[in-house]
Coordinates of C-alpha atoms and ligand atoms in Angstrom, one line a residue:
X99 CA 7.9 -17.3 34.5
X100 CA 6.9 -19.3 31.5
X101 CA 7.0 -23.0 30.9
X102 CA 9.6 -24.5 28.6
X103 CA 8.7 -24.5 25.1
X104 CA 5.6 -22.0 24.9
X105 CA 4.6 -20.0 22.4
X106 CA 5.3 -16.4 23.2
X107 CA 4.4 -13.1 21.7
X108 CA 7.0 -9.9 20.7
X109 CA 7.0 -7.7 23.8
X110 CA 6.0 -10.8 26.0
X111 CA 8.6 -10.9 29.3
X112 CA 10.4 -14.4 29.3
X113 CA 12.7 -13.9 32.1
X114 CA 12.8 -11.4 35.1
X115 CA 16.7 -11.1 34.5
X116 CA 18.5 -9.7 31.5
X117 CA 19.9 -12.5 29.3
X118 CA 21.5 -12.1 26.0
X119 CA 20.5 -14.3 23.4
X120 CA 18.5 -15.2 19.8
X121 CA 15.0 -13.6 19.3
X122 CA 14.7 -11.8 22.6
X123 CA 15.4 -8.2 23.8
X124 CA 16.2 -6.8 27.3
X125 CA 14.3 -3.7 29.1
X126 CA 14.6 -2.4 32.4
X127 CA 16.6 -6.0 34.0
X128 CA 14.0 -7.9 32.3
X129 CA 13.8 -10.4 29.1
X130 CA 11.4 -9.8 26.7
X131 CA 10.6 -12.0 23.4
X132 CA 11.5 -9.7 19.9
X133 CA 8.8 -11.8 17.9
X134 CA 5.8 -14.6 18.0
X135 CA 7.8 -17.8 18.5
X136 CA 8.2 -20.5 20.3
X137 CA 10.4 -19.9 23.9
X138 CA 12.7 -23.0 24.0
X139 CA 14.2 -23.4 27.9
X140 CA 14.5 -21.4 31.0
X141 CA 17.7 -21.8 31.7
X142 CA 19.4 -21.2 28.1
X143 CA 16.4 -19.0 27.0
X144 CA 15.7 -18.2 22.6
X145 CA 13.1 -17.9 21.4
X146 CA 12.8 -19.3 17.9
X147 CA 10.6 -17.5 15.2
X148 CA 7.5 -19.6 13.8
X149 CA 7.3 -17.8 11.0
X150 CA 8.8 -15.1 8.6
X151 CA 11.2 -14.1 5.8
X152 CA 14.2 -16.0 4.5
X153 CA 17.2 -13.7 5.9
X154 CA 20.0 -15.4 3.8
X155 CA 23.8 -16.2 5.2
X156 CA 26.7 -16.7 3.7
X157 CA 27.7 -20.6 2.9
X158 CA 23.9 -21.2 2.6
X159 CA 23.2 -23.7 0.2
X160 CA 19.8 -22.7 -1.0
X161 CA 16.8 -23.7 -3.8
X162 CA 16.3 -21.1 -6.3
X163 CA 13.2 -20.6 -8.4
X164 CA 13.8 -18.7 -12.0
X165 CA 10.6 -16.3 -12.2
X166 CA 11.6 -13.9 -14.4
X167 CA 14.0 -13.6 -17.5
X168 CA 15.2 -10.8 -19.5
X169 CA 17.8 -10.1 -22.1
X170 CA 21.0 -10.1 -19.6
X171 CA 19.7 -12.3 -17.3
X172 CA 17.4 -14.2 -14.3
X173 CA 15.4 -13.0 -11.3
X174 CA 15.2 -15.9 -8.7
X175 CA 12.8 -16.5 -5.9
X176 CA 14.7 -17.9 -2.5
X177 CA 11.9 -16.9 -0.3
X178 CA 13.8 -13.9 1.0
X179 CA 12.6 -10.2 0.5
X180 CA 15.4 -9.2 -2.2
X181 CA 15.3 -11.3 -5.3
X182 CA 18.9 -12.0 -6.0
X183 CA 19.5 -11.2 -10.6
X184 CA 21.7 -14.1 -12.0
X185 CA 23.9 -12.9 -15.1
X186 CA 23.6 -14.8 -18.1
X187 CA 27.1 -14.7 -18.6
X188 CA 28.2 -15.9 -15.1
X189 CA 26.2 -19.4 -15.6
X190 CA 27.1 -22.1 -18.2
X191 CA 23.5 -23.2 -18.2
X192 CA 20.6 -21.9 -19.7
X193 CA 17.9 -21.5 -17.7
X194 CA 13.9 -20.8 -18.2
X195 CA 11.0 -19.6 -16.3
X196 CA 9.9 -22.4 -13.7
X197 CA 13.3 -24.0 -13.3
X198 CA 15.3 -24.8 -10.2
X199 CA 18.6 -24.4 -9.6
X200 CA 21.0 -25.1 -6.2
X201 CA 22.4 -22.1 -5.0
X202 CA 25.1 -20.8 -3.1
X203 CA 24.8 -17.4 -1.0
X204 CA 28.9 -16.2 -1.5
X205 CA 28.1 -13.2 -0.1
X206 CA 25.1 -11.0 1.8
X207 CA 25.5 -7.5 1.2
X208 CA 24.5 -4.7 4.1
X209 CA 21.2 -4.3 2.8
X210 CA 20.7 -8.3 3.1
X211 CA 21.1 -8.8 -0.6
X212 CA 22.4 -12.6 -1.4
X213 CA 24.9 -12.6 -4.6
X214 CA 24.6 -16.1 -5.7
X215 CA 26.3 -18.8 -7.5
X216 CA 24.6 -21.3 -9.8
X217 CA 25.6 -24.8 -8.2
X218 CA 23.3 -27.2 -10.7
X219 CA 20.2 -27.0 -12.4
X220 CA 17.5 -29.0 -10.2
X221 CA 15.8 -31.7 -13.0
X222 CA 12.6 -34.0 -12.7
X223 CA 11.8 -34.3 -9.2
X224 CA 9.0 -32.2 -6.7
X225 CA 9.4 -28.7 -5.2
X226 CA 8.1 -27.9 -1.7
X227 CA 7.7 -25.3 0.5
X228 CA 8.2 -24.9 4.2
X229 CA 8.8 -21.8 6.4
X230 CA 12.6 -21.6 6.1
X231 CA 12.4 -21.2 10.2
X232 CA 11.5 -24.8 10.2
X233 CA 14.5 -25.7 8.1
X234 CA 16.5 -26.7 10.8
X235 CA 13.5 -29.1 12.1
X236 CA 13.2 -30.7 8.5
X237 CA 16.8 -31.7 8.8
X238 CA 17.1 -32.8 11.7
X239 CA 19.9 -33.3 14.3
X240 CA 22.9 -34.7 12.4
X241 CA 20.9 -35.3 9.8
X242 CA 18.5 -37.5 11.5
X243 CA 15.0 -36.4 9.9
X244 CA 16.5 -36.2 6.2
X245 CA 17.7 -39.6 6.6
X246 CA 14.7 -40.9 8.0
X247 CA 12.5 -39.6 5.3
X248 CA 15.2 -40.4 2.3
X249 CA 15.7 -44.2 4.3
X250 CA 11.6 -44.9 4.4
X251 CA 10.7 -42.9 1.3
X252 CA 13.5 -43.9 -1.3
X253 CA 13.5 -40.1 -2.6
X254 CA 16.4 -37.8 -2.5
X255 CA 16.4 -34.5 -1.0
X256 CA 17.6 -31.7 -0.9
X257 CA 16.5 -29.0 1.6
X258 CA 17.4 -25.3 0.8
X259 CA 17.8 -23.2 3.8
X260 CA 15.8 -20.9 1.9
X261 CA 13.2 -23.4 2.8
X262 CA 12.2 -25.2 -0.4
X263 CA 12.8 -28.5 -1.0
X264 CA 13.7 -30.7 -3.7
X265 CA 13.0 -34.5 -4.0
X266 CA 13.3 -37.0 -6.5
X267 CA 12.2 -40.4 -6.9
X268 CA 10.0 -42.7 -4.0
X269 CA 7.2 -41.9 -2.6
X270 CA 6.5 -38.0 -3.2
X271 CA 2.8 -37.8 -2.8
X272 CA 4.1 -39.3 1.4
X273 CA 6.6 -36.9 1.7
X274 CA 4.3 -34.0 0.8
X275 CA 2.6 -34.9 3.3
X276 CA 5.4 -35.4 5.6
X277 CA 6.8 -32.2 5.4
X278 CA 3.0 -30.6 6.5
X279 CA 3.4 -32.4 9.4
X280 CA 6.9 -31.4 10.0
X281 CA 6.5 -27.8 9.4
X282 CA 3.2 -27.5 11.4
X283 CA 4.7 -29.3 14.7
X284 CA 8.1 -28.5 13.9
X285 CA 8.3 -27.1 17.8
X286 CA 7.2 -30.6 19.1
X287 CA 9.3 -32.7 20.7
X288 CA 11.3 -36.3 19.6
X289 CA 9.9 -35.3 16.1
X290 CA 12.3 -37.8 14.6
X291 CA 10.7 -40.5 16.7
X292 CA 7.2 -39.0 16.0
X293 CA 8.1 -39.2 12.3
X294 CA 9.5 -42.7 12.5
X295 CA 6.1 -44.2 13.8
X296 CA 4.0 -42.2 11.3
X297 CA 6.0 -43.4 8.2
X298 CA 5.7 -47.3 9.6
X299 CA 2.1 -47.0 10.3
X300 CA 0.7 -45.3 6.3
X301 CA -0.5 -47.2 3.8
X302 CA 2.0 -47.9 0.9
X303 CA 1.5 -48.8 -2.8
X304 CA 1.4 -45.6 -3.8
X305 CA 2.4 -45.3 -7.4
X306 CA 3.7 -42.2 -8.2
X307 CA 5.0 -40.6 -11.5
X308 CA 8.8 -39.1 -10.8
X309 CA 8.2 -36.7 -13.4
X310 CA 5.7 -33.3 -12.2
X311 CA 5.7 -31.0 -14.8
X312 CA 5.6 -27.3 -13.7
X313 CA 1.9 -26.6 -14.6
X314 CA 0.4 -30.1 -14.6
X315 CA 1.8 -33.6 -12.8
X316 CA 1.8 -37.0 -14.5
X317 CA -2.4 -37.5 -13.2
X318 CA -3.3 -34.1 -15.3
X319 CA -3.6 -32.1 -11.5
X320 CA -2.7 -28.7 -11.2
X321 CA 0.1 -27.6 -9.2
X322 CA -2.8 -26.6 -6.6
X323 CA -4.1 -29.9 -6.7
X324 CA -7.2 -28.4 -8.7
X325 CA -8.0 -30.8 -12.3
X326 CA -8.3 -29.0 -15.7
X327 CA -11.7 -27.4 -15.1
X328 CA -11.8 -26.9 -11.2
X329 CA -12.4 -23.5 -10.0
X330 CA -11.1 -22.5 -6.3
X331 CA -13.4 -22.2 -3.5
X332 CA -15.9 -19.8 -3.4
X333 CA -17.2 -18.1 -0.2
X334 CA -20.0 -15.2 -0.2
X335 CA -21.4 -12.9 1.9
X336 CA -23.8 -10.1 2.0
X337 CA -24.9 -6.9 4.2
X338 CA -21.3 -6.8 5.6
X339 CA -21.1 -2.9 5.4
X340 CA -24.0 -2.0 8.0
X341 CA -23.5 2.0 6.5
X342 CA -24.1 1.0 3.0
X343 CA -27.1 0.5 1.0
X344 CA -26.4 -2.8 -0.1
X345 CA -22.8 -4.9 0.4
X346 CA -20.9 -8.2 -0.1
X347 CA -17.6 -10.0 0.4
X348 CA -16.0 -12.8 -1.3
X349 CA -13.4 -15.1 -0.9
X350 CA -12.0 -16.7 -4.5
X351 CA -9.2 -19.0 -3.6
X352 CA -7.2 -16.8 -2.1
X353 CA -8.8 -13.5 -3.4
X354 CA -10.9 -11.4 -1.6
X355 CA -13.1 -8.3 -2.4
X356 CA -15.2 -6.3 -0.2
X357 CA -18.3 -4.4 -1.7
X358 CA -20.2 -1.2 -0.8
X359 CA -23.4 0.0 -3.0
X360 CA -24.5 3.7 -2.5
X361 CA -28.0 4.4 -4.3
X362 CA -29.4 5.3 -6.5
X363 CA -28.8 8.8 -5.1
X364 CA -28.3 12.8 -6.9
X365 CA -25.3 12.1 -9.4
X366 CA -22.8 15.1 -8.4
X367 CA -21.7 17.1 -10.3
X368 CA -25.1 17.5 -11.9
X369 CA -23.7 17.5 -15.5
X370 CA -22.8 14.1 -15.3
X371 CA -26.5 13.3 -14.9
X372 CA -28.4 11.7 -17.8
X373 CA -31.6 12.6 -18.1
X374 CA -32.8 8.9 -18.9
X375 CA -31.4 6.6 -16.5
X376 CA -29.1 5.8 -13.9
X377 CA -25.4 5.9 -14.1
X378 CA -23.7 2.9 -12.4
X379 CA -20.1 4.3 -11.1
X380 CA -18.2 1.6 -10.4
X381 CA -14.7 1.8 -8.3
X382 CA -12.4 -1.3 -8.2
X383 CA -9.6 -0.6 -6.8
X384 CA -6.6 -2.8 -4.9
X385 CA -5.7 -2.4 -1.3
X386 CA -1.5 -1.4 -1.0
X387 CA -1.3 -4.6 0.8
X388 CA -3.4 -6.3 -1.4
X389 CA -0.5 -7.3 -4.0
X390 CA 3.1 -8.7 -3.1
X391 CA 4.8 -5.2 -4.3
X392 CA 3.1 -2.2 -2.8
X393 CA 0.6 -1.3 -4.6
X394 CA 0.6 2.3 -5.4
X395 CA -3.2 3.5 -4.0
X396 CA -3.6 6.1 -6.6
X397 CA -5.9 4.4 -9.3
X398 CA -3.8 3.3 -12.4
X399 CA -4.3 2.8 -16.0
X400 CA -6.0 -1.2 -15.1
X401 CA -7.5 0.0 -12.2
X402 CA -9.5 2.9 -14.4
X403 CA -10.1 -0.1 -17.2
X404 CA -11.6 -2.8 -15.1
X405 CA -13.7 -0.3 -13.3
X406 CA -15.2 0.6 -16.8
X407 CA -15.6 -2.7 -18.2
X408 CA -17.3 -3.4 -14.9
X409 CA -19.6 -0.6 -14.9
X410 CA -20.9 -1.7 -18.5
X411 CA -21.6 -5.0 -17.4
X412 CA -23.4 -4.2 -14.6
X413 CA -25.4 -1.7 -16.6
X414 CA -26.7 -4.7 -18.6
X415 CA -28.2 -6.3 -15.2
X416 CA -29.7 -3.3 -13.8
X417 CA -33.2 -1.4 -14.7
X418 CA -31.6 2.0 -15.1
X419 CA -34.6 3.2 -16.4
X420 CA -36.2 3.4 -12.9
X421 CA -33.9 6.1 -11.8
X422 CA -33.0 9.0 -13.9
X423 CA -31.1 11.3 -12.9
X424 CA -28.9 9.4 -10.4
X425 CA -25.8 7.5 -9.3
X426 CA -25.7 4.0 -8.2
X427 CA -22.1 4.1 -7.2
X428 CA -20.2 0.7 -6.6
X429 CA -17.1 0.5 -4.6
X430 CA -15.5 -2.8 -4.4
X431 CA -12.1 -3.0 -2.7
X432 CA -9.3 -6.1 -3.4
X433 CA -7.9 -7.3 0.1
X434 CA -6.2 -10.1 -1.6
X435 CA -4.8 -10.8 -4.7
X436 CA -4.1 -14.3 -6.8
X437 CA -5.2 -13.3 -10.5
X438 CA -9.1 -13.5 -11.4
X439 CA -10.0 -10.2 -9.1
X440 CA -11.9 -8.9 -11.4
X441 CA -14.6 -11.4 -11.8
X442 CA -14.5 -11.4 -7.9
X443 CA -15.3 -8.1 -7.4
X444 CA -18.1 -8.0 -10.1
X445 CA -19.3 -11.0 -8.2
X446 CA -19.3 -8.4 -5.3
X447 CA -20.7 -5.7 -6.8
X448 CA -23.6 -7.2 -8.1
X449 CA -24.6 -8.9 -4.7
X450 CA -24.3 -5.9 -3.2
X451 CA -26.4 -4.0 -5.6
X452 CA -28.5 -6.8 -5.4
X453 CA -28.6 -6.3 -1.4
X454 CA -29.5 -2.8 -1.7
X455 CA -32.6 -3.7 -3.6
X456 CA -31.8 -2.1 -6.7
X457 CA -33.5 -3.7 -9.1
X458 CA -32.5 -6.6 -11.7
X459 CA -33.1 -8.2 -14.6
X460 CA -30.5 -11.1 -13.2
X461 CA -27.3 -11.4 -11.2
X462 CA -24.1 -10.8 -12.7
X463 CA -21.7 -14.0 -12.1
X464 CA -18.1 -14.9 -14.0
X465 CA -15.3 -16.5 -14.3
X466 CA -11.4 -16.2 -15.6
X467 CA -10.9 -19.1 -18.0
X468 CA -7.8 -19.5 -20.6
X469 CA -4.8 -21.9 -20.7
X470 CA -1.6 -22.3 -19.0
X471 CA 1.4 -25.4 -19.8
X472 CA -0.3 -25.9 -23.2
X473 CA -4.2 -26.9 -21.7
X474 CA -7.3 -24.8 -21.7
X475 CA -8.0 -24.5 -18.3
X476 CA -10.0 -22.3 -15.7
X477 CA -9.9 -20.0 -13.1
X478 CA -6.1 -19.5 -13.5
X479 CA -4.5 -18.6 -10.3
X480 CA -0.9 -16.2 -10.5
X481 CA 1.3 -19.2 -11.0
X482 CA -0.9 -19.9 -14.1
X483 CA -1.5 -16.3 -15.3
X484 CA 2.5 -16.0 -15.2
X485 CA 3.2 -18.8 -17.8
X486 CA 4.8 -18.2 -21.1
X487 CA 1.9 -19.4 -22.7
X488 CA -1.1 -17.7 -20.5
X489 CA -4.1 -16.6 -22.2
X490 CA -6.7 -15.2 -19.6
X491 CA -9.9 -14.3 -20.2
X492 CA -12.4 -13.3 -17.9
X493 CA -16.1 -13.7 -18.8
X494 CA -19.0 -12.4 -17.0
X495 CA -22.6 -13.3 -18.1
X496 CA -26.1 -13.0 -17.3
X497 CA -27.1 -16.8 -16.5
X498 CA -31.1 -16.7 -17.4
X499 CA -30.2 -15.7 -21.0
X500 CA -26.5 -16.7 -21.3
X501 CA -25.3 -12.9 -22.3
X502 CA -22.2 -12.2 -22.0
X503 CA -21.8 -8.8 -20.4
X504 CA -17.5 -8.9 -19.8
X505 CA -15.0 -10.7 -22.2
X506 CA -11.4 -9.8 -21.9
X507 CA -8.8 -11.5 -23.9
X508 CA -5.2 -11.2 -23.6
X509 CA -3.2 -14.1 -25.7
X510 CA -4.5 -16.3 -29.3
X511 CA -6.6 -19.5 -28.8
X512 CA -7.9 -21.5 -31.3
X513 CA -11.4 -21.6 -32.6
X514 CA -11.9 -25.2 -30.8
X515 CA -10.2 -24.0 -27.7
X516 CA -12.5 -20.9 -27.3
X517 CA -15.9 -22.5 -27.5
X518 CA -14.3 -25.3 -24.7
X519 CA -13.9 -22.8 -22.5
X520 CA -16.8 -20.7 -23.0
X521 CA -18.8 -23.8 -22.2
X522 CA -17.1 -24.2 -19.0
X523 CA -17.3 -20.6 -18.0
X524 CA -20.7 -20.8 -18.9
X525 CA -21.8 -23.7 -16.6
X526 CA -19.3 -22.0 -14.3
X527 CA -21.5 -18.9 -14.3
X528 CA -24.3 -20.9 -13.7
X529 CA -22.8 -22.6 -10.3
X530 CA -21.6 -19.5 -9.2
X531 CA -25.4 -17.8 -9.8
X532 CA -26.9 -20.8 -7.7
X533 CA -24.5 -19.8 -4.9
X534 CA -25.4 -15.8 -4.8
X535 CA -29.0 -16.8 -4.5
X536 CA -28.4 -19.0 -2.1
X537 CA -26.8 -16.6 0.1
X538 CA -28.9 -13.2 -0.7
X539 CA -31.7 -15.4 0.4
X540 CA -30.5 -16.9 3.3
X541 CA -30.1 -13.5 4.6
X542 CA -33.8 -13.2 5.1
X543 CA -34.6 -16.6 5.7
X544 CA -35.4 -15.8 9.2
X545 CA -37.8 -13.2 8.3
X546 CA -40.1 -15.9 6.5
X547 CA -41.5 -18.1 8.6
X548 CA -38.2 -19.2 11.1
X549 CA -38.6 -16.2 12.9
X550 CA -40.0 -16.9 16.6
X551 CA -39.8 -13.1 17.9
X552 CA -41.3 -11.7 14.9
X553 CA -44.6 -14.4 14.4
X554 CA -44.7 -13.7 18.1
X555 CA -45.1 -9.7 17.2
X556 CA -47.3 -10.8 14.6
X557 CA -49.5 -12.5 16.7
X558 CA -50.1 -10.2 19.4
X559 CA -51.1 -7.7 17.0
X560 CA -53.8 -8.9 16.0
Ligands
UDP655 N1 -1.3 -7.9 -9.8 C1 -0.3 -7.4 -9.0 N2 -0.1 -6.0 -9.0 C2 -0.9 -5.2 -9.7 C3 -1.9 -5.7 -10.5 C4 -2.1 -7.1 -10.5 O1 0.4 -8.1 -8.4 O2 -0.7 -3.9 -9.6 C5 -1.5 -9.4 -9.8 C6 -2.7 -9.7 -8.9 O3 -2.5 -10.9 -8.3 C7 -3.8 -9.9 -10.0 C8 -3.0 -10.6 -11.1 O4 -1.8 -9.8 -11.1 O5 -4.9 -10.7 -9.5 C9 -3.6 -10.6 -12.4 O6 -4.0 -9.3 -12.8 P1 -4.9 -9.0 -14.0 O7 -4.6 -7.6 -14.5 O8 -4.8 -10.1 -15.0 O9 -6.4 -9.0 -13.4 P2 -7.2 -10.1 -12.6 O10 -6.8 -11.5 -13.1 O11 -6.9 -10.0 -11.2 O12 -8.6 -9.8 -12.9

């Protein structure tokens, strides 16, 4: 029998009788757990879920967020899997994309569809986000954990059981981090008390601006906490694909592309061949699961057009003279999207054509720059890329001589704001090439001179 409060796994027996309750299944005179949760009691067994979906119920009161607007009306994100369409007729207000309204569910179809009403427009304060399974933890018995933050913080708050949170006023940049701690331990005991002694023991004076704008906040940070001219993390790889001739992987913020390099071999069907040179086919494509709406894994219309752009930037990197004739064909494959995948798969490609020893004039490297809220920024992420406002435009350049080998543009900027952001993407490119050396290099470091086993080979030799 398990412990009190453990964290159990679905199909995981919690008790060797059948009991009837939240989050558990019974099989054969035996308990088992439905999901991956957290077993609370052996004696009143449930096990509560650590994670998943908002699943809404009538008399919720929950935080809506206005993502999409048409003639008629509003499509709201509650954090459930059906996004619930407000008429504009039904609602005396008028709403806009990034606003926040209080909601209440008046009814949940059998299909789990919410119908909504419009309780107040949510003004000048902070959203957050927490699992909405942790809702229960963020308020607190009777209350308690609400008050306690509202009491030491001087904010107000209003907690959706959808799971995201409102607050004006006090001390935001504490409750932010409040809430992390919240939802992460949520299944810990006296949290209230835990809670208490953190907020005595921080640092006040923390002067913070009520106002946070919906792309920037009062210090000019981004709503990922990036500045003006930050670019997410960047993680590479190479020679991840043993089968392939060459291959890489990166991680951009959240995106991720996988890369495979096949050649230079025969290009089939023959007539495709060119007599002169190499033809570089590349394939970009996005996983199904890739995107929040199924994907549909035949290649579309984009798909078709970033591959080409692609392919002719690459062709600017690569001695194609070498290899007539042939096909050097790229596959790169998005696991994970958050705008910007192209430039992280051509970031892939070309490491992995670089890994298969094709050769190069210089590495391709790029990045998505544009503006978002009324500043040129860079590296928008989906929140960004989704503004009213949004111009993105990916670069991709040769760093030794500065060429630009991709430039997509998809909204007006002005003459000044252009060459600002070509600058950045520019010394962005340049970064970016210092990191793909750095890794296609360290992948034979061991080779040259590190290498006990193989000096030891050496030696004996001669
Ligand atoms: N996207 C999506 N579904 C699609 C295509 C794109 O959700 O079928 C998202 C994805 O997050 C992608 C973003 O929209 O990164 C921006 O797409 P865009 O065409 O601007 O290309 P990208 O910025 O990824 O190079």
């Amino acid at each position: 029998m398990i412990d009190m409060k453990t964290i159990v796994v679905p199909g995981e027996q919690v008790a060797d009788k059948p009991v009837n309750s939240f989050g558990v299944y019974t099989y054969n005179n035996k308990t088992y757990s439905k999901q991956l949760g957290v077993l609370y009691s052996v004696e009143h067994i449930k096990v509560v879920p650590l994670t998943g979906k908002y699943m809404p119920k009538e008399g919720d009161q929950i935080i809506g967020l206005v993502i999409q607007e048409d003639l008629y009306g509003y499509i709201l994100d509650i954090k459930s899997f059906r996004l619930p369409y407000i008429h504009k007729r039904s609602i005396k207000t008028e709403l806009k994309v990034g606003d926040l309204v209080l909601c209440n569910v008046y009814f949940v179809n059998e299909i789990k569809e919410a119908s909504i009403d419009i309780l107040a427009k949510l003004e000048t304060g902070m959203l957050f986000e927490v699992s909405s399974k942790k809702v229960p933890r963020i308020i607190g018995k009777h209350r308690s954990m609400i008050s306690l933050l509202e009491k030491y913080l001087g904010s107000k708050i209003i907690v959706g059981a959808n799971g995201y949170i409102f607050a004006k006023g006090g001390k935001l940049n504490i409750l932010k981090d409040a809430l992390k701690i919240i939802n992460k331990y949520s299944y810990v005991d006296n949290l209230t008390e835990k809670m208490k002694v953190y907020l005595e023991n921080i640092k006040w004076g923390i002067n913070m601006s009520e106002k946070e704008e919906w792309y920037f906040n009062s210090k000019g940070k981004r709503f990922d906490d990036r500045s003006q001219f930050e670019h997410r993390p960047i993680k590479l790889k190479v020679g991840v694909i043993k089968r392939a001739d060459g291959s890489a992987f990166v991680e951009w913020g959240q995106n991720k592309a996988i890369a495979a390099v096949y050649g230079p071999r025969e290009m089939l069907p023959k007539h495709l061949a060119d007599p002169n040179k190499a033809t570089i086919r590349y394939h970009y494509r996005m996983a199904p699961f890739s995107v929040p709406d199924r994907k549909n894994p035949r290649p579309g219309r984009r798909e078709i057009e970033i591959s080409k752009v692609s392919s002719e930037a690459l062709s600017k990197a690569v001695d194609l003279k070498q290899f007539p004739n042939t096909t050097i064909d790229v596959f790169v494959t998005i696991l994970d999207a958050n705008a910007g995948t192209r430039i992280t798969a051509l970031i892939a490609g070309s490491l992995a054509l670089a890994d298969a020893g094709i050769p190069m004039t210089d590495l391709v490297a790029g990045i998505a720059v544009g503006k978002a809220g009324g500043k040129v920024i860079s590296d928008l992420n989906k929140h960004e890329e989704d503004a009213p406002d949004a111009v993105d435009l990916p670069i991709a350049m040769l760093p030794n001589t500065d060429e630009v080998v991709l430039m997509q543009m998809d909204g007006p900027l002005t003459e000044k704001e252009f060459y600002e952001v070509l600058e950045v993407a520019r010394k962005s490119c340049h970064e970016i090439k210092d990191m793909q050396i750095k890794i296609l290099k360290e992948k034979y470091k061991d080779n040259f001179g590190g290498d006990a086993e193989w000096n030891n080979i050496f030696t004996n030799q001669n």
